[in-house]
Structures are given as structure tokens and as C-alpha cells.
Coordinates of C-alpha atoms in Angstrom, one line a residue:
X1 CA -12.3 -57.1 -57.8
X2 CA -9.3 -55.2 -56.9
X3 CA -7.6 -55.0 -53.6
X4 CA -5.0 -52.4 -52.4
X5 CA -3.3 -53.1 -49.7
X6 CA -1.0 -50.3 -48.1
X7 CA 1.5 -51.4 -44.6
X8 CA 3.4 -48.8 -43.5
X9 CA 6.1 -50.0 -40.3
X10 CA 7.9 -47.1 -38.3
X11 CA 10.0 -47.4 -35.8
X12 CA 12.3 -45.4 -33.8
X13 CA 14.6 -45.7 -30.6
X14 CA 16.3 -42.1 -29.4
X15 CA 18.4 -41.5 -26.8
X16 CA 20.4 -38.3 -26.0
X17 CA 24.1 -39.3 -26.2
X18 CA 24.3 -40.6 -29.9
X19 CA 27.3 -43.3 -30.2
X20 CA 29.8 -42.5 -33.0
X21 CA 29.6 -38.9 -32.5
X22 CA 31.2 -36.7 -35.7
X23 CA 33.1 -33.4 -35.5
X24 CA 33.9 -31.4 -39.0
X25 CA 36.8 -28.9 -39.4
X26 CA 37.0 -25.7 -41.2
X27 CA 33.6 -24.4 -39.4
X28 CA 35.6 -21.6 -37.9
X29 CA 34.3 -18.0 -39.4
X30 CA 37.6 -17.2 -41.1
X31 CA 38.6 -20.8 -42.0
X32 CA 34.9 -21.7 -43.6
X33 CA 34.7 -18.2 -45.7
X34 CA 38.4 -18.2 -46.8
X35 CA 37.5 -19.0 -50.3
X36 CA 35.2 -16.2 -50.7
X37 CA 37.4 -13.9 -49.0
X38 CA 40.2 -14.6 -51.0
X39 CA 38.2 -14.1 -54.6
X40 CA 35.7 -11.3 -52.7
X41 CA 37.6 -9.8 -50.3
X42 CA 36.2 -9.2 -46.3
X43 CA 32.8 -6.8 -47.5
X44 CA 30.0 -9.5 -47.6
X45 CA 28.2 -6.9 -50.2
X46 CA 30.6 -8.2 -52.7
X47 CA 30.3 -11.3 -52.2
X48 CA 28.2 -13.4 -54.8
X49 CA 25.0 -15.4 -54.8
X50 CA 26.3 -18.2 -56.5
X51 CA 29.7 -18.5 -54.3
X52 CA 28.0 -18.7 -51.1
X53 CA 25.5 -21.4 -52.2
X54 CA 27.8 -23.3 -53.7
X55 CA 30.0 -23.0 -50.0
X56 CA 27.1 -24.2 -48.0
X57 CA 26.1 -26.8 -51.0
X58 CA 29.4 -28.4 -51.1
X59 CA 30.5 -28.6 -47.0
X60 CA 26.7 -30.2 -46.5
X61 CA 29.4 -33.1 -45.2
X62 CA 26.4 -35.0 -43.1
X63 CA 23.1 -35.6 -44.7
X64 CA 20.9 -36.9 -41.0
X65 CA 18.6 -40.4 -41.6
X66 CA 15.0 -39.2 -40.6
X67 CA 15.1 -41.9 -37.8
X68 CA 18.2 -43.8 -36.5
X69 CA 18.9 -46.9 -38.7
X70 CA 21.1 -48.1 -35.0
X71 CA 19.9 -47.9 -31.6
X72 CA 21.4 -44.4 -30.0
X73 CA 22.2 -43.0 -33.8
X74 CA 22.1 -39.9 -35.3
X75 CA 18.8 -38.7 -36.8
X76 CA 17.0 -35.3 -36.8
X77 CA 15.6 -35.6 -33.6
X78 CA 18.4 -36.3 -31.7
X79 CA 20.4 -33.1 -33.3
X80 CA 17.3 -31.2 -32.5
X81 CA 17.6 -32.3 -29.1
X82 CA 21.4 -31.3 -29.0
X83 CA 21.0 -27.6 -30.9
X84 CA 17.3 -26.8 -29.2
X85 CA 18.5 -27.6 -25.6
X86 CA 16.2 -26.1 -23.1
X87 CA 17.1 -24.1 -19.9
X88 CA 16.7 -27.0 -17.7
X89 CA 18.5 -30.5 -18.0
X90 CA 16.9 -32.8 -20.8
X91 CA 14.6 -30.3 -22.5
X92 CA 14.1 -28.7 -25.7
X93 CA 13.1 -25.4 -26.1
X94 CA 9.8 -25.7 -28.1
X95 CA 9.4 -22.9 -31.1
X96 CA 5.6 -22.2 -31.2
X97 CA 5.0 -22.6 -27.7
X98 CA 8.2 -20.4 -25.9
X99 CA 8.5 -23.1 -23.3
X100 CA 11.0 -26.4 -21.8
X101 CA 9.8 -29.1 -22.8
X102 CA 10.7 -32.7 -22.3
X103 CA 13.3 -33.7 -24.5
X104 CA 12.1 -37.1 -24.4
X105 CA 10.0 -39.2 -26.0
X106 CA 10.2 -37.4 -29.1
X107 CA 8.0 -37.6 -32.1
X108 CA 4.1 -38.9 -31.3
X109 CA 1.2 -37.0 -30.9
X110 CA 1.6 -36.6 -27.4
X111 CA 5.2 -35.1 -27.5
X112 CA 7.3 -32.7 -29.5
X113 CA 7.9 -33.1 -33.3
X114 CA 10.2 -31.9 -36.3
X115 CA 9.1 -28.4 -37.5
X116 CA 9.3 -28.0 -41.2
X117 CA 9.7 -24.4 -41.5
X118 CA 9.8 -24.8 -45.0
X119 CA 7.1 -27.3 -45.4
X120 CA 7.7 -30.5 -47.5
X121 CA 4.6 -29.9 -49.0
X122 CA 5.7 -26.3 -50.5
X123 CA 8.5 -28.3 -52.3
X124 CA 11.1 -29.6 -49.5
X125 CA 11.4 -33.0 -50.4
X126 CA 11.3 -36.0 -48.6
X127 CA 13.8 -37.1 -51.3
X128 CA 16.5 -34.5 -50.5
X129 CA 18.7 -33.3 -48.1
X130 CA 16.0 -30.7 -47.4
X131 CA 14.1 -33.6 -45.1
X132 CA 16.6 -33.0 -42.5
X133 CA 18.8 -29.8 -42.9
X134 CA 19.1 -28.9 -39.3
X135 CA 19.4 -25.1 -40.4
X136 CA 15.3 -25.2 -41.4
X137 CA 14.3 -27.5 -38.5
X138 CA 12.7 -26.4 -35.2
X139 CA 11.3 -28.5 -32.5
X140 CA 7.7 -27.7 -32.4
X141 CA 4.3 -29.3 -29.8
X142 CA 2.8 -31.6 -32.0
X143 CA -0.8 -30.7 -31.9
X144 CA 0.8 -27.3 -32.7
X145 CA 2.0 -28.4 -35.9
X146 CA -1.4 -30.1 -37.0
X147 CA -2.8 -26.6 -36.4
X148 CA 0.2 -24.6 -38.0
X149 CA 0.3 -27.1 -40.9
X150 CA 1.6 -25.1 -44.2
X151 CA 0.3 -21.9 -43.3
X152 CA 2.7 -19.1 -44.7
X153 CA 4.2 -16.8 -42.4
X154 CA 3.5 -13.4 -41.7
X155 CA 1.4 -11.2 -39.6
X156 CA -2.6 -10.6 -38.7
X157 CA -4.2 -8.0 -41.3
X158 CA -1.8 -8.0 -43.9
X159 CA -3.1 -10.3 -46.4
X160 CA -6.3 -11.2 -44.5
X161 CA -8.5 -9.3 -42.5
X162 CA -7.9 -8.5 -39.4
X163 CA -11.4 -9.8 -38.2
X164 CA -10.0 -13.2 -39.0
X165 CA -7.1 -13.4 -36.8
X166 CA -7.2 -15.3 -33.8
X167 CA -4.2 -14.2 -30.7
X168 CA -2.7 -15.9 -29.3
X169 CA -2.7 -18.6 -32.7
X170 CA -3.6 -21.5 -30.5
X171 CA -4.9 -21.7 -26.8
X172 CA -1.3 -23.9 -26.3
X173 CA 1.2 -21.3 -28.2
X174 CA 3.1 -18.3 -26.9
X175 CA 1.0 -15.2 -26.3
X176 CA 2.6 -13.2 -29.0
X177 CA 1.9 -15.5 -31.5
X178 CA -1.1 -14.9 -33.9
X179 CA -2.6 -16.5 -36.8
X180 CA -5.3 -16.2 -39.8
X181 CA -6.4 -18.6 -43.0
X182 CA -2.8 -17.5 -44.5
X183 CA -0.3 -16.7 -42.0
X184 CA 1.7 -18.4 -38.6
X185 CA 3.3 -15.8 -36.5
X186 CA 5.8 -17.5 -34.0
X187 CA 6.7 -16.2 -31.1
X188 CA 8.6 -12.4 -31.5
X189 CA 11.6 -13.7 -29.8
X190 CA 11.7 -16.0 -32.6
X191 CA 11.0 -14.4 -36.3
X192 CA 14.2 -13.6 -37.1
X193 CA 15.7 -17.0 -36.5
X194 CA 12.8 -18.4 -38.6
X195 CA 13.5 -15.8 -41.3
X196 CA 17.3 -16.2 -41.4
X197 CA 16.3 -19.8 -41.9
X198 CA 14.2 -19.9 -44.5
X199 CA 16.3 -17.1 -46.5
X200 CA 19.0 -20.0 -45.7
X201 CA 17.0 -22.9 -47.1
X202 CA 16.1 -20.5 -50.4
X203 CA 19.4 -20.1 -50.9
X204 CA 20.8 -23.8 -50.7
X205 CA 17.9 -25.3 -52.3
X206 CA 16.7 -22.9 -55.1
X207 CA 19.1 -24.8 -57.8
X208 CA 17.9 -28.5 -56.6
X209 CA 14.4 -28.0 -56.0
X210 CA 13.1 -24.7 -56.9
X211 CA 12.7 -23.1 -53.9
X212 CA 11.6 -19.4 -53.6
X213 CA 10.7 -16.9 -51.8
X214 CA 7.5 -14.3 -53.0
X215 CA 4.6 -12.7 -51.9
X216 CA 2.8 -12.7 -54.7
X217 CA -0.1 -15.3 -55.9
X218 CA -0.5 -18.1 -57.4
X219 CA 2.3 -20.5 -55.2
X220 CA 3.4 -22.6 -57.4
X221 CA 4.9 -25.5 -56.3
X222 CA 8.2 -24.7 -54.4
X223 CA 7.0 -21.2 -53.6
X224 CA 6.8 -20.1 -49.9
X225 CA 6.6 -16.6 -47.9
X226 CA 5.6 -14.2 -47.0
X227 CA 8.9 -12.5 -48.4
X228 CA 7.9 -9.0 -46.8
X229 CA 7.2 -9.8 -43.6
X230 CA 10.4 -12.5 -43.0
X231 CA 12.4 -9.2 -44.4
X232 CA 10.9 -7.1 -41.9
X233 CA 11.4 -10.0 -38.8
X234 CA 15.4 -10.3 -40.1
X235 CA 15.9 -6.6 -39.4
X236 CA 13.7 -6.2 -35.9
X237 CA 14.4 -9.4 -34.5
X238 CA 18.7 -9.2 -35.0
X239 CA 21.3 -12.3 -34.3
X240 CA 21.5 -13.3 -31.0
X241 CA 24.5 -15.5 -29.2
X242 CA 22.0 -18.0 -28.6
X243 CA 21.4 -18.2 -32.5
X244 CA 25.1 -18.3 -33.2
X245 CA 25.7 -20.6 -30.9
X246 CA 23.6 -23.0 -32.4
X247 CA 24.8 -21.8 -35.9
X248 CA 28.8 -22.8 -34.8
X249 CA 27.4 -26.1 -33.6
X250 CA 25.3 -27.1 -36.6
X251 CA 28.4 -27.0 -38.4
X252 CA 30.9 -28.7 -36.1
X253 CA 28.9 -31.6 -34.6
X254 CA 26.6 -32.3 -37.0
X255 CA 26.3 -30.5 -41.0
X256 CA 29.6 -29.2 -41.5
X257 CA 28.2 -26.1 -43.3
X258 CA 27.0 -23.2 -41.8
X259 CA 23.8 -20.7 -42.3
X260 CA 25.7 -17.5 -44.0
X261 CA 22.8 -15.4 -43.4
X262 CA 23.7 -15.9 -39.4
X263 CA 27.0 -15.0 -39.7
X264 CA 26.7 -11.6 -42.1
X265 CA 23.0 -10.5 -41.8
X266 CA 23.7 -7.9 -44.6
X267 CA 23.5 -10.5 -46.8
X268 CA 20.1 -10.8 -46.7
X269 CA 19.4 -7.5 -48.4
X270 CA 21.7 -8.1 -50.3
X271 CA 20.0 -11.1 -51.9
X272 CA 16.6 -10.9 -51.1
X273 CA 16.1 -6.9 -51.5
X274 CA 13.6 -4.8 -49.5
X275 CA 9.8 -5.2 -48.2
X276 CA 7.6 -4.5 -50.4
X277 CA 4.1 -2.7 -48.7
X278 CA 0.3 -3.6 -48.8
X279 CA -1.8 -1.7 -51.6
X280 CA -3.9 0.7 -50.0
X281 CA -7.2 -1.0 -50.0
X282 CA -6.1 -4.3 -50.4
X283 CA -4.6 -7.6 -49.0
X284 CA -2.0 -7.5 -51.8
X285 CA 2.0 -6.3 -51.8
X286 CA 2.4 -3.8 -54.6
X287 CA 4.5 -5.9 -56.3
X288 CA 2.1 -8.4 -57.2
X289 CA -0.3 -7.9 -60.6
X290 CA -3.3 -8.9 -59.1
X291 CA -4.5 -7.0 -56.2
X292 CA -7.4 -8.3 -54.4
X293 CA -10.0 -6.1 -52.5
X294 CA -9.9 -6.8 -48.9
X295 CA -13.3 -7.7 -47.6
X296 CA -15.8 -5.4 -47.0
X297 CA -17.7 -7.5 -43.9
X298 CA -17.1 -9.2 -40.6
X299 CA -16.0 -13.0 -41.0
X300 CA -18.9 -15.8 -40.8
X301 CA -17.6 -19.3 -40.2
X302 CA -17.6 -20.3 -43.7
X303 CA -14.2 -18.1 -43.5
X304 CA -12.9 -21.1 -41.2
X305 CA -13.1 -23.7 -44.2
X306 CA -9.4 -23.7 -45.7
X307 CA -8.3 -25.3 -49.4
X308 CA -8.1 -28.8 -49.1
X309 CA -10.7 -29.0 -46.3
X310 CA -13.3 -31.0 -48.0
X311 CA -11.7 -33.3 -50.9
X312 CA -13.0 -35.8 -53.4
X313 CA -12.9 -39.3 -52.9
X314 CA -14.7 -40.6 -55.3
X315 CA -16.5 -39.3 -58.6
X316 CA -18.5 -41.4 -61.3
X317 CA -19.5 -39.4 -64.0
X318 CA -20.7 -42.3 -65.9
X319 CA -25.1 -42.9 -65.1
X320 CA -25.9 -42.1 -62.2
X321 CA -23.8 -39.1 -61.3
X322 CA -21.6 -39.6 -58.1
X323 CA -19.4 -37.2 -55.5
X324 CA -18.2 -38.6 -52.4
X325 CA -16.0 -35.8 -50.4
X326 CA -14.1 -37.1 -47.1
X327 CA -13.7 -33.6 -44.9
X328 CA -10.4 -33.3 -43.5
X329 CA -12.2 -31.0 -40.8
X330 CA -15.3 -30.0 -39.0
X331 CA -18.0 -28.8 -40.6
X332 CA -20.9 -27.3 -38.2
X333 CA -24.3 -26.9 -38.7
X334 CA -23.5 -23.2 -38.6
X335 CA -21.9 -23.0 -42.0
X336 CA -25.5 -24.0 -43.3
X337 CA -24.9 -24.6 -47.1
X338 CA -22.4 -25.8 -49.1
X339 CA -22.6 -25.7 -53.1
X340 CA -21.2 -27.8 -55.5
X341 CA -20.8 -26.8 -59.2
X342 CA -19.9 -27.7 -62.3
X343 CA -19.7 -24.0 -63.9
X344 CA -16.2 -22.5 -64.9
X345 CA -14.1 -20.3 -63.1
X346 CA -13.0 -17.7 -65.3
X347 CA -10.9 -15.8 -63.1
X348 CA -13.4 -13.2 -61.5
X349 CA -16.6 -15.2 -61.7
X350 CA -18.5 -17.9 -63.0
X351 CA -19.3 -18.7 -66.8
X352 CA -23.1 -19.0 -66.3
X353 CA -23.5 -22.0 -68.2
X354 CA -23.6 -24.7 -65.8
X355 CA -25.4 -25.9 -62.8
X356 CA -24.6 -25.5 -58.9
X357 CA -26.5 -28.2 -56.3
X358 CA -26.3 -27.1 -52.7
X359 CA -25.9 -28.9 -49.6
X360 CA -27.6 -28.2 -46.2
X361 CA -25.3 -29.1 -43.8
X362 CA -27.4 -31.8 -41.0
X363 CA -28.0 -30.1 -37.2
X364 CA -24.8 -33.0 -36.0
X365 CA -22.9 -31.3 -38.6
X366 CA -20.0 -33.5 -40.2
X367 CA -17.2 -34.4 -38.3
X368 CA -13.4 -34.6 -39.7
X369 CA -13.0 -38.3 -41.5
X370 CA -17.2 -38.6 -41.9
X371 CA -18.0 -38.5 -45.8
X372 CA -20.8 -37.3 -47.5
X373 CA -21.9 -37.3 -50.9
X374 CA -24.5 -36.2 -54.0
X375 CA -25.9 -39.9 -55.6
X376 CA -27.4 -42.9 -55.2
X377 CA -25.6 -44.6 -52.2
X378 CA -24.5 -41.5 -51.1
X379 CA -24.4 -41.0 -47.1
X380 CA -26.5 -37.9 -46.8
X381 CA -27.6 -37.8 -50.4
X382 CA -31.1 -37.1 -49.1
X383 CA -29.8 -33.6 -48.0
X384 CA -28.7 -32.0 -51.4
X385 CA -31.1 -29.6 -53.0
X386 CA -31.1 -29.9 -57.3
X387 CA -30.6 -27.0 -59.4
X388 CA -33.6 -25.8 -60.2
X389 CA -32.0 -25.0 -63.7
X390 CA -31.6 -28.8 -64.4
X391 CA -27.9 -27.8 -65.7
X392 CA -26.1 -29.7 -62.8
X393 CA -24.7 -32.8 -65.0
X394 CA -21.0 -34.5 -65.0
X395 CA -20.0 -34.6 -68.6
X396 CA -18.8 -37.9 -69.2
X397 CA -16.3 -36.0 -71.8
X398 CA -14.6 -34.2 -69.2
X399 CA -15.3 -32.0 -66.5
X400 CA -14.7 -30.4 -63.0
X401 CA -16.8 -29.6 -59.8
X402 CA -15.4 -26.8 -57.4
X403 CA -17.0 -27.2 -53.7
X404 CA -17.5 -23.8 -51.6
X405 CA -19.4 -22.2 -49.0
X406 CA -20.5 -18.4 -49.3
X407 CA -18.5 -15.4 -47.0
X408 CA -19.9 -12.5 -45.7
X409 CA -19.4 -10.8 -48.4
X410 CA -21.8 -13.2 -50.5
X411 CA -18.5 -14.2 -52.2
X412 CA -17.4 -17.8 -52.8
X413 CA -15.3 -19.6 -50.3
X414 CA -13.3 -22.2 -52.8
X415 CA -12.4 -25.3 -50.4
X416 CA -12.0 -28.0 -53.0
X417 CA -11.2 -28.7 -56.7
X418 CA -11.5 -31.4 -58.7
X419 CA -11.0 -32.1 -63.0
X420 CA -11.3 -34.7 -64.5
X421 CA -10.6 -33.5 -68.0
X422 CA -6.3 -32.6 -67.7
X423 CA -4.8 -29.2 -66.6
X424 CA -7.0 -26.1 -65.3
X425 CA -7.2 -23.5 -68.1
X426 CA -5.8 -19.7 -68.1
X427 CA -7.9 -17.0 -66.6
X428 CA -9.6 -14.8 -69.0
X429 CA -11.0 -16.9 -71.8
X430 CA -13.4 -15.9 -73.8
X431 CA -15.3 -19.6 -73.9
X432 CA -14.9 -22.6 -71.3
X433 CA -17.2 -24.5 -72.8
X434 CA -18.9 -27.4 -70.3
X435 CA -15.6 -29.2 -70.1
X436 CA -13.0 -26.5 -68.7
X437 CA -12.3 -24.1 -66.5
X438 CA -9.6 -21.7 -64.6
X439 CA -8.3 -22.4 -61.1
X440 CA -9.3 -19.8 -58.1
X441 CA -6.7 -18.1 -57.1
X442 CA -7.4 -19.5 -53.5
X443 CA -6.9 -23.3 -54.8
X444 CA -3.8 -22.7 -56.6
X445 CA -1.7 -23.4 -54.0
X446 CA -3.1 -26.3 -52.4
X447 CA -6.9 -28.0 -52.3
X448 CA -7.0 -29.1 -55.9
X449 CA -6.2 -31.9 -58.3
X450 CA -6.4 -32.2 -62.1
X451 CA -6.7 -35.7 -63.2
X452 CA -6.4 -36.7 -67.5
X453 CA -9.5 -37.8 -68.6
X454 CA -11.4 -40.5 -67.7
X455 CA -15.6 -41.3 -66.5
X456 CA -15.0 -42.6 -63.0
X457 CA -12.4 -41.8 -60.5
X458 CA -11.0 -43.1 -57.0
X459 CA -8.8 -41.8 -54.4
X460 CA -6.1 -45.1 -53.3
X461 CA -3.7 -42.5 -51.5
X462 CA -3.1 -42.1 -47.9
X463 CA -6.2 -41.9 -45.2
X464 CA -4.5 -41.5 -41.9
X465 CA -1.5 -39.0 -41.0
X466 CA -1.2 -35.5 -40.4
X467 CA -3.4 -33.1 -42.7
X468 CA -1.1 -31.7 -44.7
X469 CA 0.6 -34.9 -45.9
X470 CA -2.6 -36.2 -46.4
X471 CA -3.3 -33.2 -48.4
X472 CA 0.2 -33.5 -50.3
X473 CA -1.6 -37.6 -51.2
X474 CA -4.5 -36.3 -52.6
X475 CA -2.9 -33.9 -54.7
X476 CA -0.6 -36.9 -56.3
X477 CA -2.4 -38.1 -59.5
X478 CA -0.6 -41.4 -58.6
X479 CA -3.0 -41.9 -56.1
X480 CA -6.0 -42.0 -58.1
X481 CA -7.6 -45.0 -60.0
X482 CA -9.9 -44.4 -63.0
X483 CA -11.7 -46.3 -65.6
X484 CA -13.7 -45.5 -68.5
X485 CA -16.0 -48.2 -68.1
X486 CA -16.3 -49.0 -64.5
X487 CA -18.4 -47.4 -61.9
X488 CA -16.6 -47.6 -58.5
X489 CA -19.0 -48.9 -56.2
X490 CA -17.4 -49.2 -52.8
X491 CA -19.1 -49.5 -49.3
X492 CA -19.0 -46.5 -47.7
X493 CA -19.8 -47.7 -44.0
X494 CA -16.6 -48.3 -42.8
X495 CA -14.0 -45.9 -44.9
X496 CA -13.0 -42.4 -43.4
X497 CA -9.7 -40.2 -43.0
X498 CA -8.1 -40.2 -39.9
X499 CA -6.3 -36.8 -39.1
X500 CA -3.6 -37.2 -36.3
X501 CA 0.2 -36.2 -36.1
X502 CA 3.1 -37.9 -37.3
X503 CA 4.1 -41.6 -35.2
X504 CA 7.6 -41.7 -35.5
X505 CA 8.6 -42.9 -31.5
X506 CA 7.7 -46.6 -30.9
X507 CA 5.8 -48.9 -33.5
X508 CA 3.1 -47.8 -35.3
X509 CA 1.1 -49.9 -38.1
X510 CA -1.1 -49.1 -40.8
X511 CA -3.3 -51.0 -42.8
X512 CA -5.6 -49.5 -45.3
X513 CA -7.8 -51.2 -47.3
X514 CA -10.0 -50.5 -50.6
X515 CA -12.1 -52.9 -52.2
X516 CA -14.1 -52.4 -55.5

């Protein structure tokens, strides 16, 4: 028997007026640039790439503590609440939503949060400056956020259909703000400051962690957009002395460096080029080799399952076969079926080989946290249909399972992927085999794991916290135990996944518990 045993203790106290307050010279336009005028001369054109992020590398003077480590410190939310003031005394002004907002308490469910605009999941560390670079941060409603999660940004009926977009993106954001299964619009008052920060946070972080800005499929890790549209946003939503103002007081009160891309916004083309334009006929930018067909029907509501909605929690591969997935949201009765198979992917279809079991979803549906599972022991096991082919079968050499629902189009809707067998293979092979297969293009950038081989796997990681850091657990092959030669056989009454926001105001304490 084996028990792991996770306590996680957080606790913050904020107050407006921080003690010890800093100031940093040099943030004056001429007195910050000098260098780069003096070697480049006063046309920002000239100027190069590698000068400007090594001036806004090396006058990073202040790198915030997440929380306060001393009562009335400085931490991220309390410079948020300094360079996001609202219109009226002790307010923030909150990004997604347009509106005042309390400025206090900060950081719970039930308040306002830290915006990632570059999301920790797409590769800005929690282990880097990146966690708390006021020049990416944004305060943001917290439900919001659990909605918004890692969505790229962009507009409705670009890379998705239009059918799919819901306006305003939440019954509690702006009116202008839109979203779809890819893309977060924020308010239009506000898509230029969120471009000019994530150009920003491309710029400073691209050396240290790989950060980039495309449009173009498969995301690898570090990759972000959409490129195109934050172009577009920089050039229609322009500077404002609101933005500057903030800019000039990121730097003196609490960074010491400044966002170049703020100060000379022809420096943006300058690094980042032009927008590229949608393929006619598609949901792809011409730029990218692999344009997809935009779809040819109305959305159903498997369209509402994203990557990462339904993961694996435990697989035993070893006599009797075993799945247990743990949804990280809703599924209704409406969606029907869902399929699980153990065919390859080869890039535009199946390999044919392999077997595919299908699930009817029960009238109740499954809620969020509630797991369900093909096997012996199984909560709903009794509603999985076999293959009729027989050729459903988890090779104990190796294998993987993709789980999906069908679109209107009759296509499949990947939501989850799972090997157990090492990396995911290249598109375009000529044989899989039983034991191997390519990745779906919708999975690559989040709602998959590939784990070296073994029979029998279990998820340790995280089970409560927002979606996407549960997500960013799940995908961590750290958080996984597997055996060769032991079944997991755990009681499957009292586990689930709890999907809230962030607690970082007051004490909060988690105890999660696995026994097997």
C-alpha cells in the first residue's frame, strides 16, 4: 500500500499602501533609451532586436514575490492594484469585464484575479520572472478567467466558424467581447494594450523560455497567438495616455524597465512583420502548411467539448482492461455518444486496424469532477457498447486510446489523448502498427500526455484548482505512477476533480489523498 499525501498552505494579506515603497531612475524616455540612441541613433527602425531585449532584460531591477512574504508588501496584486486603478477611489479597472471593480479583497473566487495574458501554461513559468512581469498582467473577474482559461486570442470566424462564436464571450464580460473553442477577444478598448503586451513578453522572454508568437499549428510548447490578429489590434487600437501612463509607472515604482513597444509602436512591424490573411476556404493563415477546411455544417454540442475536457485517470492494460476518465467539464445527455479507440491517428484519419468502444452518455449526463469508466469496477461501465469487431484491446506492449465525440460534420472531435508506449509518432507513416500512432492536430497543444512504457498507469497530480493548471498537472509525466506488474485498484466512490479558481486571499488547505 502506497499513500500520497499532497498539503498545499497559501496565504495572503494585501493592503493598498505597500511599506518600503521603491522608486528606479533612468525610466525617463531619453535617459532609459540613451544607449540605443547613441549606437542606433533616434529612428527606432534602426534599432536592433537584440539591443532592445537586452535593455528591458537587464533594467528588470524588481522581480514581484507572487504573494507578500510581509504584511502590506509588495506582490503582483498590489502593483496591479496601483497600475489598474479604477475611476472611482479603491478600484481596479477589470480587463474582460470594462468595469470598477473593488480593489479589495483580491485573489478568491469571488473577487478579481491576476490575468496571465500569456498563460503559464503556454510556457510562462512559474519559475521565472515571467510569473509576475507587471507589463503581461491584467486584473481580470475570476470566474472570467476560469472561462477565458488559455484560449488564444483573436476574433470570431477566423480560425473557427462563425456558428461557434458566442457575443458577448460570457454573460459577465464587456459587450464587445466575443469568443469560440480557440479564441478570447477582450474588450476593443483594450486589444492593443493586450497586443503591445504580449509582443512585449515575446520579446523579453524568447531567449529564457522560448516564447513565440505564430499562427500556425501545432503550438508547441512556448507558442502563443494569434500573431495576425494582435498585429491587426496594435495598429487599430493605437497608444493611449492612459497606457503610457501606466507604462512610465511600471518602470518607476515598481520594474524599472519599460515596455518598448509602448513607447515607439513602429517597432512592432518592425519585429513582428505584417498580418498574414485567412486562405480562402479555410480557417488557416496562408502562412501555415497545413490548411484546414472550414466546416461545412452548423455546430452540435459535441463542438463545446475542448482538449483536455475529459482526461485519463487511470488505465490498466494488464487483464482486465481498464479506463477511468475524470471530466473537467459537463457532459450532457445531448452530446449522446462518446468513442474511445485504440486505432492510430495517421494525420488525416484512422489506420483501420484497431477497435473503437462507444459510450452512451446517461439522461443525468456527467457532471465536471464525476468519473466514468470502461471495466470491471468501472462507474458506468454498464453503459459502454463493445466493438462489434472484437479489435478493442490495450496492448500490454504499448499503446494509446484517443477519446472524441462526432461533429456535424460526422468528423471526430479529439478531447483527450493518452500513450502509454513514449512519444506520439510523425504524421504520414506508412504503418503504425497496434502500438503507435500520430497526435491530432487539435491535441497538440494541450489535452494529451505520452507516458514511456509501462502496463498500468495512475494519475498522483493535482485534483482541485483552476482548469488549466489542472490541465498543465495532467500533462506532467511526473505526476503519473506506473507499474508493470501492478493493477491499480483504487475506490472510486469518493475521488473526483474539483474545478474552482485560484485561493490566494486568506487561508486555504488542501489535502488530497490516493490510496492503492
Amino acid at each position: 500500500m502506497m499513500k500520497i499525501t499532497a498539503l498545499l498552505c497559501l496565504s495572503l494579506v494585501l493592503t493598498t499602501g505597500a511599506q518600503n515603497a521603491t522608486s528606479f531612475e533612468g525610466c525617463a524616455l531619453n535617459s532609459y533609451y540613451a544607449s540605443i540612441l547613441a549606437d542606433f541613433g533616434t529612428a527606432p527602425t534602426t534599432w536592433g532586436q537584440e539591443n532592445v531585449r537586452s535593455l528591458i532584460q537587464n533594467t528588470h531591477r524588481n522581480i514581484l514575490p507572487n504573494t507578500a512574504t510581509i504584511a502590506g508588501g509588495d506582490d503582483i496584486l498590489t502593483a496591479l492594484i496601483d497600475l489598474d486603478r479604477g475611476t472611482s477611489n479603491d478600484t481596479v479597472r477589470l480587463l474582460y469585464r470594462n468595469i470598477n471593480f473593488p480593489s479589495l479583497p483580491a485573489g478568491d473566487r469571488n473577487s478579481w484575479s491576476r490575468e496571465d495574458l500569456w498563460p503559464i501554461e503556454r510556457g510562462a513559468t512559474r519559475e521565472s520572472p515571467a510569473l509576475t512581469d507587471v507589463h503581461s498582467k491584467k486584473p481580470a473577474d475570476s470566474s472570467v478567467l476560469l472561462k477565458k482559461d488559455r484560449l488564444f486570442f483573436g476574433i470570431c470566424g477566423t480560425v473557427e466558424n462563425e456558428g461557434a462564436c458566442s457575443r458577448p464571450a460570457t454573460t459577465e464580460t464587456a459587450d464587445d467581447t466575443e469568443q469560440d473553442s480557440k479564441i478570447f477577444a477582450p474588450p476593443a478598448s483594450f486589444r492593443g494594450d493586450v497586443a503591445r503586451s504580449l509582443f512585449y513578453t515575446a520579446l523579453r522572454y524568447e531567449e529564457q523560455l522560448g516564447l513565440r508568437l505564430t499562427d500556425c499549428p501545432p503550438f508547441r510548447d512556448g507558442e502563443f497567438g494569434y500573431l495576425s490578429m494582435l498585429l491587426k489590434w496594435h495598429e487599430e487600437d493605437r497608444v493611449s495616455p492612459e497606457e503610457q501612463a501606466r507604462n512610465n509607472r511600471a518602470c518607476e515604482r515598481w520594474q524599472g524597465n519599460r515596455n518598448p513597444f509602448v513607447d515607439y509602436p513602429e517597432l512592432v512591424t518592425q519585429y513582428f512583420g505584417q498580418p498574414d490573411t485567412i486562405v480562402d476556404g479555410t480557417r488557416t493563415y496562408s502562412q501555415c502548411t497545413t490548411p484546414t477546411n472550414a466546416p461545412t455544417a452548423d455546430p452540435n454540442e459535441c463542438s463545446d467539448l475542448k482538449p483536455g475536457d475529459i482526461p485519463v485517470f487511470v488505465l490498466n492494460s494488464d487483464d482486465p482492461d481498464q479506463v477511468v476518465f475524470y471530466p473537467l467539464a459537463d457532459i450532457p445527455a445531448s452530446i449522446g455518444e462518446l468513442y474511445v479507440t485504440d486505432d492510430a491517428w495517421t494525420g488525416t484519419g484512422f489506420q483501420g486496424i484497431e477497435g473503437t468502444i462507444t459510450f452512451n452518455v446517461p439522461e443525468e449526463g456527467i457532471k465536471a469532477g464525476q468519473s466514468f469508466g470502461y471495466g470491471k469496477g468501472s462507474p458506468f461501465s454498464d453503459r459502454w457498447q463493445e466493438d462489434p469487431s472484437g479489435l478493442f484491446s490495450l496492448g500490454i506492449n504499448g499503446d494509446q486510446i484517443f477519446i472524441y465525440c462526432r461533429n456535424a460534420d460526422d468528423l471526430p472531435n479529439f478531447i483527450g489523448g493518452f500513450s502509454y508506449n513514449g512519444n506520439w509518432s510523425n504524421v504520414g507513416l506508412a504503418d503504425y502498427g497496434t502500438d503507435k500512432s500520430a497526435l491530432p492536430e487539435s491535441l497538440q497543444e494541450v489535452g494529451s500526455i505520452a507516458l514511456p512504457h509501462a502496463d498500468n498507469c495512475l494519475y498522483t497530480g493535482q485534483i482541485a484548482g483552476r482548469k488549466s493548471e489542472l490541465l498543465a498537472s495532467y500533462e506532467n509525466s511526473e505526476n503519473w505512477s506506473c507499474e508493470n506488474a501492478v493493477r491499480y485498484e483504487i475506490d472510486l466512490s469518493s475521488r473526483g476533480f474539483t474545478v474552482t479558481s485560484l485561493l490566494s486571499l486568506g487561508i486555504a488547505i488542501i489535502s488530497l489523498s490516493f490510496t492503492y
